[in-house]
Coordinates of C-alpha atoms in Angstrom, one line a residue:
M1 CA -0.7 7.6 5.1
Y2 CA 1.6 8.9 2.5
S3 CA 0.0 7.9 -0.8
K4 CA 2.1 10.3 -2.9
I5 CA 4.9 8.6 -4.7
M6 CA 8.2 10.2 -3.6
G7 CA 10.7 11.2 -6.3
N8 CA 14.5 11.6 -5.8
E9 CA 14.1 15.2 -4.8
E10 CA 11.4 14.4 -2.2
L11 CA 13.5 11.6 -0.8
S12 CA 16.6 13.8 -0.6
K13 CA 14.7 15.9 2.0
Y14 CA 14.8 13.0 4.4
I15 CA 17.6 10.6 3.3
V16 CA 21.2 11.5 3.1
I17 CA 24.3 9.5 2.0
D18 CA 27.5 10.8 3.6
Q19 CA 30.7 8.8 3.7
G20 CA 31.4 10.3 7.2
I21 CA 28.2 8.9 8.7
R22 CA 27.7 5.2 9.2
F23 CA 30.3 4.4 6.4
G24 CA 28.1 6.0 3.7
K25 CA 25.0 4.0 4.4
P26 CA 21.8 5.9 3.6
C27 CA 20.6 7.6 6.8
I28 CA 17.7 9.7 7.9
K29 CA 18.8 13.3 7.6
G30 CA 20.1 14.7 10.9
T31 CA 20.5 11.3 12.5
R32 CA 22.7 8.2 12.4
I33 CA 19.7 6.0 11.8
T34 CA 20.1 4.1 8.6
V35 CA 17.4 3.0 6.1
G36 CA 18.6 -0.5 6.9
D37 CA 18.0 0.0 10.6
I38 CA 14.4 1.0 9.9
L39 CA 13.9 -2.0 7.5
Q40 CA 15.3 -4.4 10.1
W41 CA 13.0 -3.1 12.9
L42 CA 10.0 -3.4 10.6
S43 CA 11.0 -6.9 9.6
E44 CA 11.2 -7.9 13.2
G45 CA 7.6 -6.8 13.7
I46 CA 8.3 -3.6 15.5
S47 CA 5.4 -1.2 14.6
V48 CA 5.8 2.3 13.2
S49 CA 4.4 3.7 16.4
E50 CA 6.9 1.7 18.6
I51 CA 9.8 2.9 16.4
L52 CA 8.6 6.5 16.8
D53 CA 8.3 6.1 20.5
D54 CA 11.8 4.6 20.8
Y55 CA 13.5 7.1 18.5
P56 CA 12.0 10.6 19.2
P57 CA 14.0 12.3 16.3
L58 CA 12.1 10.2 13.8
Q59 CA 8.8 11.2 12.3
E60 CA 6.4 9.0 10.4
I61 CA 7.5 10.6 7.1
H62 CA 11.0 9.2 7.8
I63 CA 9.7 5.7 8.0
Y64 CA 7.9 5.9 4.7
S65 CA 10.8 7.7 3.1
A66 CA 13.1 4.8 4.1
L67 CA 10.6 2.3 2.6
A68 CA 10.3 4.4 -0.6
F69 CA 14.1 4.6 -0.8
A70 CA 14.5 0.9 -0.4
A71 CA 11.8 0.1 -3.0
R72 CA 13.4 2.5 -5.5
R73 CA 16.9 0.9 -4.9
E74 CA 15.4 -2.5 -5.3
D75 CA 14.0 -1.5 -8.7
I76 CA 17.4 -0.4 -10.0
T77 CA 19.4 -3.3 -8.6
K78 CA 20.8 -5.4 -11.4
V79 CA 21.0 -9.2 -10.9
V80 CA 24.1 -10.7 -12.4
E81 CA 24.4 -14.5 -12.8
F82 CA 27.7 -16.1 -12.3
A83 CA 28.5 -19.2 -14.3

């Protein structure tokens, strides 16, 4: 497993945000597969090995990078209460 905590520089090796690809959603570099796609598949119970089998351009590091990216984004999300 990837026990090392990924910083922004490390994540930028694997995740890209480009307005011309999938409307600027964060994607795995070199693909049109979004971080959200990976999170959705995992939430549906699809295993990492099944995802890798179904999407040959992906590597295990891409899955863990997507998880790290989502966790980091969750940490910086600000909740605003509307009255």
